[in-house]
Amino acid sequence: MKNDRKIFEYFSDLMDEKEKKIFEEELKNSFSLNSMFNHYSEQLDELSELKNVEIDERYFSKLIPQIHKRLDRRKKNINKSIYYAIPITTAVIIAILFFLFKNADTQSQLRSLTDVVVNNIEDEDVASVLLSDYSLENSIFYNAEKSSSFNTGLPEEIEVRNGEFYNMIDVSLLDYNKSDFISDKELQSIYNKIK
Amino acid sequence: MKIDNDNELVRNFIQGDESAFNLLVRKYQKKIYWHARQMLGDHLDADEVTQEVLIVMYKKLHTFNFQSNLYTWIYKIVTTRSLNQIKRKKLMRLIPFEFSKENEIVSDYDIVENLVQKEKLEKVNLALEKLPIKQRQVFIMRNFDELSYEEISEITGVSVGGLKANYFHALNKVMRMLNEK
């Protein structure tokens, strides 16, 4: 076992020069080590000889044409895929563009229809039914348009504080006393009505 | 001279001379095949890897930088492809029904026609199969491809010291297996 190890270390080139010299000297003097060494050397030579086994040369003569055939097939496949890829890509691009333009067109048509409805149909219920037939978005747009003409929101200049309205506009500019412009007779008549 | 010739052939091929590629194939096809065959153990896999390697050579020769030897460049491709094939086969064996060892494609054809030699080869293959991949690789490169540690190191990227240790263990195991009974 110890001899085996030494022989394999020698074959593996794991020994330094000094160890090699000692081993070679031992090889000369030890019969058992020498015969073991020869046995393994012969086995290794036999293994190396396996690369020179008789082979069917036809395999190697067919190899080059086979490679070229495979390369040609791959080229053809690539060309084929290009033939398919170009029309498919074009069709996809056209479909996308068509969808985008069609969508934009429909949107603008609906918007103008909404305008017509907003401007011409007074009845809100009729208008929203009519618009919701086309699109919810336009129905919302209609309601927004309508409500803007009856805006019940606070004007920007009014601030709510402690539940009361404070006018932020200069009071002197406001015409509070409307009664200044009404005649005494008219005032009397209003008073009588209230009474 | 050999290297210059290789480089010249590569240059010719890059410039469009297809016959230069054929000459390179003729020169290296057996080395490629036998390395793959020893690594993988059978003709069918070796054939697959050999063809793959030659196709890669055809496609990638224009990237060869002429700094290293062509054969080390080719060996790098062969070893990578062989290792990939081993991994692929291991992975396929893990899939229980789709691909088991029994279901593997068995071909009677083998380029080794001599039965005695074929038997010897199979015996060595059985021993090599039991080695860890790195030990198998260095053992094949040293014994069959006759490459130096420095060349193997350039191909595999493993240090010379590491290769020597791997070869020592491989040798120990192979010899023990071959001498069993």
GROMACS .gro file of C-alpha atoms in nm:
model
  376
    1MET     CA    1   0.000   0.000   0.000
    2LYS     CA    2   0.282   0.232   0.093
    3ASN     CA    3   0.464   0.132  -0.227
    4ASP     CA    4   0.148   0.193  -0.431
    5ARG     CA    5   0.124   0.543  -0.294
    6LYS     CA    6   0.490   0.617  -0.376
    7ILE     CA    7   0.446   0.488  -0.733
    8PHE     CA    8   0.130   0.693  -0.793
    9GLU     CA    9   0.296   1.002  -0.646
   10TYR     CA   10   0.586   0.945  -0.884
   11PHE     CA   11   0.350   0.905  -1.183
   12SER     CA   12   0.152   1.210  -1.078
   13ASP     CA   13   0.466   1.421  -1.056
   14LEU     CA   14   0.389   1.502  -0.694
   15MET     CA   15   0.747   1.437  -0.582
   16ASP     CA   16   1.012   1.706  -0.578
   17GLU     CA   17   1.355   1.637  -0.730
   18LYS     CA   18   1.504   1.508  -0.406
   19GLU     CA   19   1.214   1.268  -0.342
   20LYS     CA   20   1.231   1.150  -0.702
   21LYS     CA   21   1.600   1.062  -0.671
   22ILE     CA   22   1.539   0.869  -0.349
   23PHE     CA   23   1.248   0.681  -0.512
   24GLU     CA   24   1.449   0.594  -0.823
   25GLU     CA   25   1.730   0.465  -0.606
   26GLU     CA   26   1.483   0.254  -0.409
   27LEU     CA   27   1.342   0.124  -0.735
   28LYS     CA   28   1.683  -0.010  -0.830
   29ASN     CA   29   1.732  -0.184  -0.498
   30SER     CA   30   1.386  -0.318  -0.416
   31PHE     CA   31   1.261  -0.609  -0.625
   32SER     CA   32   0.902  -0.590  -0.500
   33LEU     CA   33   0.880  -0.216  -0.561
   34ASN     CA   34   1.034  -0.262  -0.902
   35SER     CA   35   0.791  -0.535  -1.010
   36MET     CA   36   0.496  -0.333  -0.880
   37PHE     CA   37   0.624  -0.029  -1.065
   38ASN     CA   38   0.652  -0.225  -1.389
   39HIS     CA   39   0.305  -0.370  -1.345
   40TYR     CA   40   0.144  -0.025  -1.311
   41SER     CA   41   0.355   0.118  -1.593
   42GLU     CA   42   0.240  -0.157  -1.827
   43GLN     CA   43  -0.122  -0.100  -1.725
   44LEU     CA   44  -0.090   0.271  -1.791
   45ASP     CA   45   0.067   0.204  -2.130
   46GLU     CA   46  -0.219  -0.032  -2.211
   47LEU     CA   47  -0.467   0.239  -2.118
   48SER     CA   48  -0.287   0.491  -2.338
   49GLU     CA   49  -0.291   0.242  -2.623
   50LEU     CA   50  -0.670   0.247  -2.618
   51LYS     CA   51  -0.662   0.569  -2.815
   52ASN     CA   52  -0.513   0.371  -3.102
   53VAL     CA   53  -0.795   0.115  -3.125
   54GLU     CA   54  -0.915   0.015  -3.469
   55ILE     CA   55  -1.209   0.228  -3.564
   56ASP     CA   56  -1.460   0.255  -3.844
   57GLU     CA   57  -1.304   0.537  -4.049
   58ARG     CA   58  -1.631   0.583  -4.239
   59TYR     CA   59  -1.768   0.763  -3.933
   60PHE     CA   60  -1.503   1.035  -3.960
   61SER     CA   61  -1.530   1.062  -4.337
   62LYS     CA   62  -1.905   1.130  -4.297
   63LEU     CA   63  -1.854   1.386  -4.023
   64ILE     CA   64  -1.771   1.689  -4.240
   65PRO     CA   65  -2.070   1.650  -4.477
   66GLN     CA   66  -2.291   1.591  -4.172
   67ILE     CA   67  -2.171   1.914  -4.009
   68HIS     CA   68  -2.229   2.112  -4.328
   69LYS     CA   69  -2.577   1.959  -4.358
   70ARG     CA   70  -2.660   2.062  -4.002
   71LEU     CA   71  -2.521   2.411  -4.060
   72ASP     CA   72  -2.727   2.446  -4.380
   73ARG     CA   73  -3.039   2.326  -4.201
   74ARG     CA   74  -2.983   2.584  -3.927
   75LYS     CA   75  -2.933   2.860  -4.186
   76LYS     CA   76  -3.254   2.756  -4.362
   77ASN     CA   77  -3.441   2.756  -4.032
   78ILE     CA   78  -3.316   3.106  -3.956
   79ASN     CA   79  -3.418   3.221  -4.307
   80LYS     CA   80  -3.757   3.055  -4.266
   81SER     CA   81  -3.814   3.225  -3.934
   82ILE     CA   82  -3.722   3.559  -4.094
   83TYR     CA   83  -3.979   3.495  -4.370
   84TYR     CA   84  -4.243   3.437  -4.104
   85ALA     CA   85  -4.122   3.704  -3.865
   86ILE     CA   86  -4.143   3.996  -4.113
   87PRO     CA   87  -4.513   3.960  -4.212
   88ILE     CA   88  -4.614   3.873  -3.855
   89THR     CA   89  -4.436   4.179  -3.714
   90THR     CA   90  -4.589   4.402  -3.985
   91ALA     CA   91  -4.937   4.265  -3.913
   92VAL     CA   92  -4.895   4.325  -3.540
   93ILE     CA   93  -4.775   4.684  -3.597
   94ILE     CA   94  -5.068   4.754  -3.833
   95ALA     CA   95  -5.313   4.606  -3.582
   96ILE     CA   96  -5.172   4.820  -3.301
   97LEU     CA   97  -5.183   5.139  -3.513
   98PHE     CA   98  -5.536   5.057  -3.634
   99PHE     CA   99  -5.654   5.003  -3.279
  100LEU     CA  100  -5.492   5.329  -3.158
  101PHE     CA  101  -5.634   5.542  -3.442
  102LYS     CA  102  -5.973   5.377  -3.425
  103ASN     CA  103  -5.986   5.436  -3.052
  104ALA     CA  104  -5.884   5.801  -3.089
  105ASP     CA  105  -6.145   5.846  -3.362
  106THR     CA  106  -6.420   5.693  -3.151
  107GLN     CA  107  -6.319   5.907  -2.856
  108SER     CA  108  -6.341   6.230  -3.058
  109GLN     CA  109  -6.677   6.125  -3.206
  110LEU     CA  110  -6.820   6.053  -2.866
  111ARG     CA  111  -6.685   6.380  -2.733
  112SER     CA  112  -6.857   6.578  -3.009
  113LEU     CA  113  -7.177   6.379  -2.956
  114THR     CA  114  -7.159   6.469  -2.588
  115ASP     CA  115  -7.121   6.833  -2.680
  116VAL     CA  116  -7.432   6.811  -2.897
  117VAL     CA  117  -7.626   6.646  -2.618
  118VAL     CA  118  -7.499   6.891  -2.358
  119ASN     CA  119  -7.587   7.189  -2.575
  120ASN     CA  120  -7.924   7.072  -2.706
  121ILE     CA  121  -8.094   6.843  -2.459
  122GLU     CA  122  -8.221   7.016  -2.151
  123ASP     CA  123  -8.367   6.714  -1.978
  124GLU     CA  124  -8.086   6.563  -1.772
  125ASP     CA  125  -8.244   6.216  -1.747
  126VAL     CA  126  -8.293   6.188  -2.121
  127ALA     CA  127  -7.941   6.312  -2.185
  128SER     CA  128  -7.772   6.074  -1.941
  129VAL     CA  129  -7.965   5.774  -2.076
  130LEU     CA  130  -7.867   5.873  -2.426
  131LEU     CA  131  -7.503   5.919  -2.329
  132SER     CA  132  -7.474   5.607  -2.116
  133ASP     CA  133  -7.571   5.412  -2.424
  134TYR     CA  134  -7.239   5.524  -2.572
  135SER     CA  135  -7.007   5.547  -2.283
  136LEU     CA  136  -7.001   5.594  -1.911
  137GLU     CA  137  -6.714   5.837  -1.945
  138ASN     CA  138  -6.925   6.064  -2.164
  139SER     CA  139  -7.213   6.042  -1.924
  140ILE     CA  140  -6.982   6.164  -1.648
  141PHE     CA  141  -6.853   6.434  -1.880
  142TYR     CA  142  -7.209   6.542  -1.953
  143ASN     CA  143  -7.295   6.563  -1.583
  144ALA     CA  144  -6.984   6.765  -1.518
  145GLU     CA  145  -7.069   7.002  -1.803
  146LYS     CA  146  -7.423   7.042  -1.682
  147SER     CA  147  -7.338   7.095  -1.322
  148SER     CA  148  -7.084   7.361  -1.412
  149SER     CA  149  -7.370   7.581  -1.539
  150PHE     CA  150  -7.548   7.550  -1.200
  151ASN     CA  151  -7.246   7.571  -0.983
  152THR     CA  152  -7.352   7.557  -0.620
  153GLY     CA  153  -6.997   7.547  -0.489
  154LEU     CA  154  -6.846   7.831  -0.294
  155PRO     CA  155  -6.672   8.097  -0.498
  156GLU     CA  156  -6.301   8.104  -0.446
  157GLU     CA  157  -6.309   8.433  -0.263
  158ILE     CA  158  -6.545   8.301   0.007
  159GLU     CA  159  -6.388   8.135   0.309
  160VAL     CA  160  -6.581   7.921   0.556
  161ARG     CA  161  -6.493   7.989   0.912
  162ASN     CA  162  -6.679   7.863   1.224
  163GLY     CA  163  -6.983   7.774   1.018
  164GLU     CA  164  -7.024   8.130   0.885
  165PHE     CA  165  -6.946   8.287   0.546
  166TYR     CA  166  -6.700   8.569   0.544
  167ASN     CA  167  -6.674   8.765   0.234
  168MET     CA  168  -6.315   8.818   0.147
  169ILE     CA  169  -6.394   9.090  -0.100
  170ASP     CA  170  -6.367   9.452   0.005
  171VAL     CA  171  -6.699   9.530   0.170
  172SER     CA  172  -6.702   9.887   0.037
  173LEU     CA  173  -6.716   9.750  -0.315
  174LEU     CA  174  -7.027   9.550  -0.249
  175ASP     CA  175  -7.374   9.693  -0.306
  176TYR     CA  176  -7.550   9.567   0.008
  177ASN     CA  177  -7.842   9.806   0.039
  178LYS     CA  178  -8.063   9.723  -0.257
  179SER     CA  179  -8.346   9.922  -0.097
  180ASP     CA  180  -8.165  10.241  -0.202
  181PHE     CA  181  -8.274  10.170  -0.558
  182ILE     CA  182  -8.640  10.089  -0.472
  183SER     CA  183  -8.896  10.363  -0.445
  184ASP     CA  184  -9.097  10.421  -0.127
  185LYS     CA  185  -9.412  10.308  -0.299
  186GLU     CA  186  -9.262   9.979  -0.404
  187LEU     CA  187  -9.121   9.924  -0.059
  188GLN     CA  188  -9.458   9.985   0.096
  189SER     CA  189  -9.613   9.733  -0.139
  190ILE     CA  190  -9.348   9.469  -0.055
  191TYR     CA  191  -9.396   9.536   0.316
  192ASN     CA  192  -9.771   9.487   0.277
  193LYS     CA  193  -9.720   9.157   0.098
  194ILE     CA  194  -9.484   9.025   0.365
  195LYS     CA  195  -9.722   9.136   0.636
  196MET     CA  196   0.513   2.502  -3.722
  197LYS     CA  197   0.197   2.321  -3.613
  198ILE     CA  198   0.064   2.634  -3.444
  199ASP     CA  199   0.154   2.857  -3.739
  200ASN     CA  200  -0.026   2.616  -3.967
  201ASP     CA  201  -0.335   2.620  -3.746
  202ASN     CA  202  -0.336   2.998  -3.731
  203GLU     CA  203  -0.299   3.017  -4.106
  204LEU     CA  204  -0.593   2.782  -4.154
  205VAL     CA  205  -0.804   2.984  -3.914
  206ARG     CA  206  -0.715   3.306  -4.099
  207ASN     CA  207  -0.804   3.147  -4.431
  208PHE     CA  208  -1.135   3.025  -4.294
  209ILE     CA  209  -1.220   3.368  -4.153
  210GLN     CA  210  -1.148   3.511  -4.498
  211GLY     CA  211  -1.405   3.273  -4.646
  212ASP     CA  212  -1.207   2.963  -4.735
  213GLU     CA  213  -1.437   2.676  -4.633
  214SER     CA  214  -1.174   2.415  -4.721
  215ALA     CA  215  -0.956   2.551  -4.440
  216PHE     CA  216  -1.229   2.459  -4.195
  217ASN     CA  217  -1.249   2.109  -4.341
  218LEU     CA  218  -0.875   2.069  -4.294
  219LEU     CA  219  -0.904   2.178  -3.931
  220VAL     CA  220  -1.187   1.930  -3.877
  221ARG     CA  221  -0.983   1.646  -4.030
  222LYS     CA  222  -0.694   1.737  -3.804
  223TYR     CA  223  -0.886   1.753  -3.476
  224GLN     CA  224  -1.199   1.540  -3.521
  225LYS     CA  225  -1.049   1.222  -3.370
  226LYS     CA  226  -0.907   1.404  -3.070
  227ILE     CA  227  -1.244   1.571  -3.011
  228TYR     CA  228  -1.431   1.245  -3.051
  229TRP     CA  229  -1.205   1.043  -2.824
  230HIS     CA  230  -1.203   1.301  -2.548
  231ALA     CA  231  -1.584   1.311  -2.557
  232ARG     CA  232  -1.603   0.934  -2.579
  233GLN     CA  233  -1.383   0.881  -2.269
  234MET     CA  234  -1.571   1.147  -2.077
  235LEU     CA  235  -1.918   1.020  -2.169
  236GLY     CA  236  -1.859   0.650  -2.210
  237ASP     CA  237  -2.051   0.575  -2.529
  238HIS     CA  238  -2.051   0.645  -2.900
  239LEU     CA  239  -2.391   0.811  -2.926
  240ASP     CA  240  -2.313   1.086  -2.674
  241ALA     CA  241  -1.961   1.127  -2.809
  242ASP     CA  242  -2.101   1.170  -3.160
  243GLU     CA  243  -2.350   1.431  -3.040
  244VAL     CA  244  -2.079   1.629  -2.858
  245THR     CA  245  -1.833   1.600  -3.149
  246GLN     CA  246  -2.087   1.744  -3.392
  247GLU     CA  247  -2.180   2.020  -3.148
  248VAL     CA  248  -1.814   2.112  -3.100
  249LEU     CA  249  -1.749   2.127  -3.475
  250ILE     CA  250  -2.054   2.348  -3.525
  251VAL     CA  251  -1.938   2.579  -3.245
  252MET     CA  252  -1.593   2.586  -3.408
  253TYR     CA  253  -1.749   2.685  -3.741
  254LYS     CA  254  -1.950   2.962  -3.583
  255LYS     CA  255  -1.694   3.095  -3.335
  256LEU     CA  256  -1.361   3.061  -3.511
  257HIS     CA  257  -1.378   3.429  -3.602
  258THR     CA  258  -1.355   3.506  -3.226
  259PHE     CA  259  -1.027   3.311  -3.188
  260ASN     CA  260  -0.768   3.566  -3.075
  261PHE     CA  261  -0.449   3.382  -3.184
  262GLN     CA  262  -0.303   3.435  -2.834
  263SER     CA  263  -0.342   3.072  -2.727
  264ASN     CA  264  -0.298   2.748  -2.918
  265LEU     CA  265  -0.592   2.642  -3.131
  266TYR     CA  266  -0.602   2.296  -2.976
  267THR     CA  267  -0.637   2.437  -2.623
  268TRP     CA  268  -0.918   2.658  -2.756
  269ILE     CA  269  -1.085   2.350  -2.908
  270TYR     CA  270  -1.031   2.144  -2.592
  271LYS     CA  271  -1.203   2.414  -2.388
  272ILE     CA  272  -1.510   2.373  -2.608
  273VAL     CA  273  -1.494   1.993  -2.592
  274THR     CA  274  -1.461   1.980  -2.214
  275THR     CA  275  -1.742   2.233  -2.163
  276ARG     CA  276  -1.974   2.047  -2.400
  277SER     CA  277  -1.888   1.710  -2.248
  278LEU     CA  278  -1.957   1.839  -1.898
  279ASN     CA  279  -2.286   1.988  -2.017
  280GLN     CA  280  -2.384   1.654  -2.168
  281ILE     CA  281  -2.302   1.473  -1.841
  282LYS     CA  282  -2.514   1.724  -1.646
  283ARG     CA  283  -2.797   1.693  -1.900
  284LYS     CA  284  -2.796   1.315  -1.872
  285LYS     CA  285  -2.790   1.326  -1.492
  286LEU     CA  286  -3.083   1.566  -1.495
  287MET     CA  287  -3.277   1.351  -1.738
  288ARG     CA  288  -3.228   1.046  -1.518
  289LEU     CA  289  -3.391   1.235  -1.232
  290ILE     CA  290  -3.715   1.252  -1.430
  291PRO     CA  291  -3.865   0.913  -1.341
  292PHE     CA  292  -4.080   0.812  -1.638
  293GLU     CA  293  -3.979   1.040  -1.921
  294PHE     CA  294  -3.619   0.934  -1.934
  295SER     CA  295  -3.472   0.653  -1.734
  296LYS     CA  296  -3.155   0.461  -1.808
  297GLU     CA  297  -3.367   0.180  -1.958
  298ASN     CA  298  -3.539   0.424  -2.192
  299GLU     CA  299  -3.219   0.577  -2.324
  300ILE     CA  300  -3.168   0.539  -2.696
  301VAL     CA  301  -2.951   0.234  -2.740
  302SER     CA  302  -2.763   0.209  -3.065
  303ASP     CA  303  -2.574  -0.100  -3.171
  304TYR     CA  304  -2.345   0.104  -3.390
  305ASP     CA  305  -2.001   0.175  -3.252
  306ILE     CA  306  -1.697   0.295  -3.436
  307VAL     CA  307  -1.489   0.040  -3.239
  308GLU     CA  308  -1.534  -0.282  -3.430
  309ASN     CA  309  -1.279  -0.508  -3.263
  310LEU     CA  310  -1.460  -0.692  -2.985
  311VAL     CA  311  -1.155  -0.744  -2.762
  312GLN     CA  312  -1.067  -0.376  -2.781
  313LYS     CA  313  -1.429  -0.283  -2.726
  314GLU     CA  314  -1.437  -0.492  -2.410
  315LYS     CA  315  -1.121  -0.326  -2.279
  316LEU     CA  316  -1.264   0.013  -2.355
  317GLU     CA  317  -1.583  -0.068  -2.170
  318LYS     CA  318  -1.388  -0.188  -1.868
  319VAL     CA  319  -1.193   0.139  -1.855
  320ASN     CA  320  -1.514   0.337  -1.908
  321LEU     CA  321  -1.674   0.162  -1.611
  322ALA     CA  322  -1.379   0.263  -1.393
  323LEU     CA  323  -1.377   0.620  -1.529
  324GLU     CA  324  -1.752   0.655  -1.470
  325LYS     CA  325  -1.697   0.607  -1.099
  326LEU     CA  326  -1.450   0.894  -1.077
  327PRO     CA  327  -1.554   1.246  -0.980
  328ILE     CA  328  -1.571   1.467  -1.291
  329LYS     CA  329  -1.252   1.665  -1.221
  330GLN     CA  330  -1.049   1.350  -1.162
  331ARG     CA  331  -1.193   1.187  -1.472
  332GLN     CA  332  -1.110   1.493  -1.678
  333VAL     CA  333  -0.746   1.515  -1.572
  334PHE     CA  334  -0.700   1.139  -1.604
  335ILE     CA  335  -0.829   1.140  -1.962
  336MET     CA  336  -0.628   1.446  -2.060
  337ARG     CA  337  -0.307   1.300  -1.917
  338ASN     CA  338  -0.342   0.942  -2.036
  339PHE     CA  339  -0.536   0.959  -2.358
  340ASP     CA  340  -0.489   1.314  -2.485
  341GLU     CA  341  -0.129   1.324  -2.362
  342LEU     CA  342  -0.150   1.682  -2.248
  343SER     CA  343   0.089   1.836  -1.997
  344TYR     CA  344  -0.034   1.971  -1.663
  345GLU     CA  345   0.031   2.323  -1.789
  346GLU     CA  346  -0.189   2.266  -2.095
  347ILE     CA  347  -0.463   2.105  -1.886
  348SER     CA  348  -0.443   2.397  -1.646
  349GLU     CA  349  -0.490   2.642  -1.934
  350ILE     CA  350  -0.794   2.446  -2.055
  351THR     CA  351  -0.964   2.379  -1.724
  352GLY     CA  352  -0.849   2.679  -1.523
  353VAL     CA  353  -0.738   2.451  -1.235
  354SER     CA  354  -0.393   2.507  -1.083
  355VAL     CA  355  -0.115   2.262  -1.171
  356GLY     CA  356  -0.091   2.157  -0.805
  357GLY     CA  357  -0.464   2.085  -0.795
  358LEU     CA  358  -0.440   1.886  -1.116
  359LYS     CA  359  -0.153   1.675  -0.982
  360ALA     CA  360  -0.353   1.594  -0.669
  361ASN     CA  361  -0.660   1.507  -0.878
  362TYR     CA  362  -0.455   1.287  -1.109
  363PHE     CA  363  -0.299   1.107  -0.812
  364HIS     CA  364  -0.642   1.021  -0.669
  365ALA     CA  365  -0.777   0.923  -1.012
  366LEU     CA  366  -0.480   0.697  -1.077
  367ASN     CA  367  -0.513   0.536  -0.737
  368LYS     CA  368  -0.883   0.458  -0.791
  369VAL     CA  369  -0.856   0.345  -1.154
  370MET     CA  370  -0.567   0.110  -1.083
  371ARG     CA  371  -0.746  -0.039  -0.786
  372MET     CA  372  -1.063  -0.089  -0.992
  373LEU     CA  373  -0.878  -0.244  -1.286
  374ASN     CA  374  -0.689  -0.480  -1.060
  375GLU     CA  375  -0.994  -0.595  -0.870
  376LYS     CA  376  -1.041  -0.965  -0.947
   0.00000   0.00000   0.00000
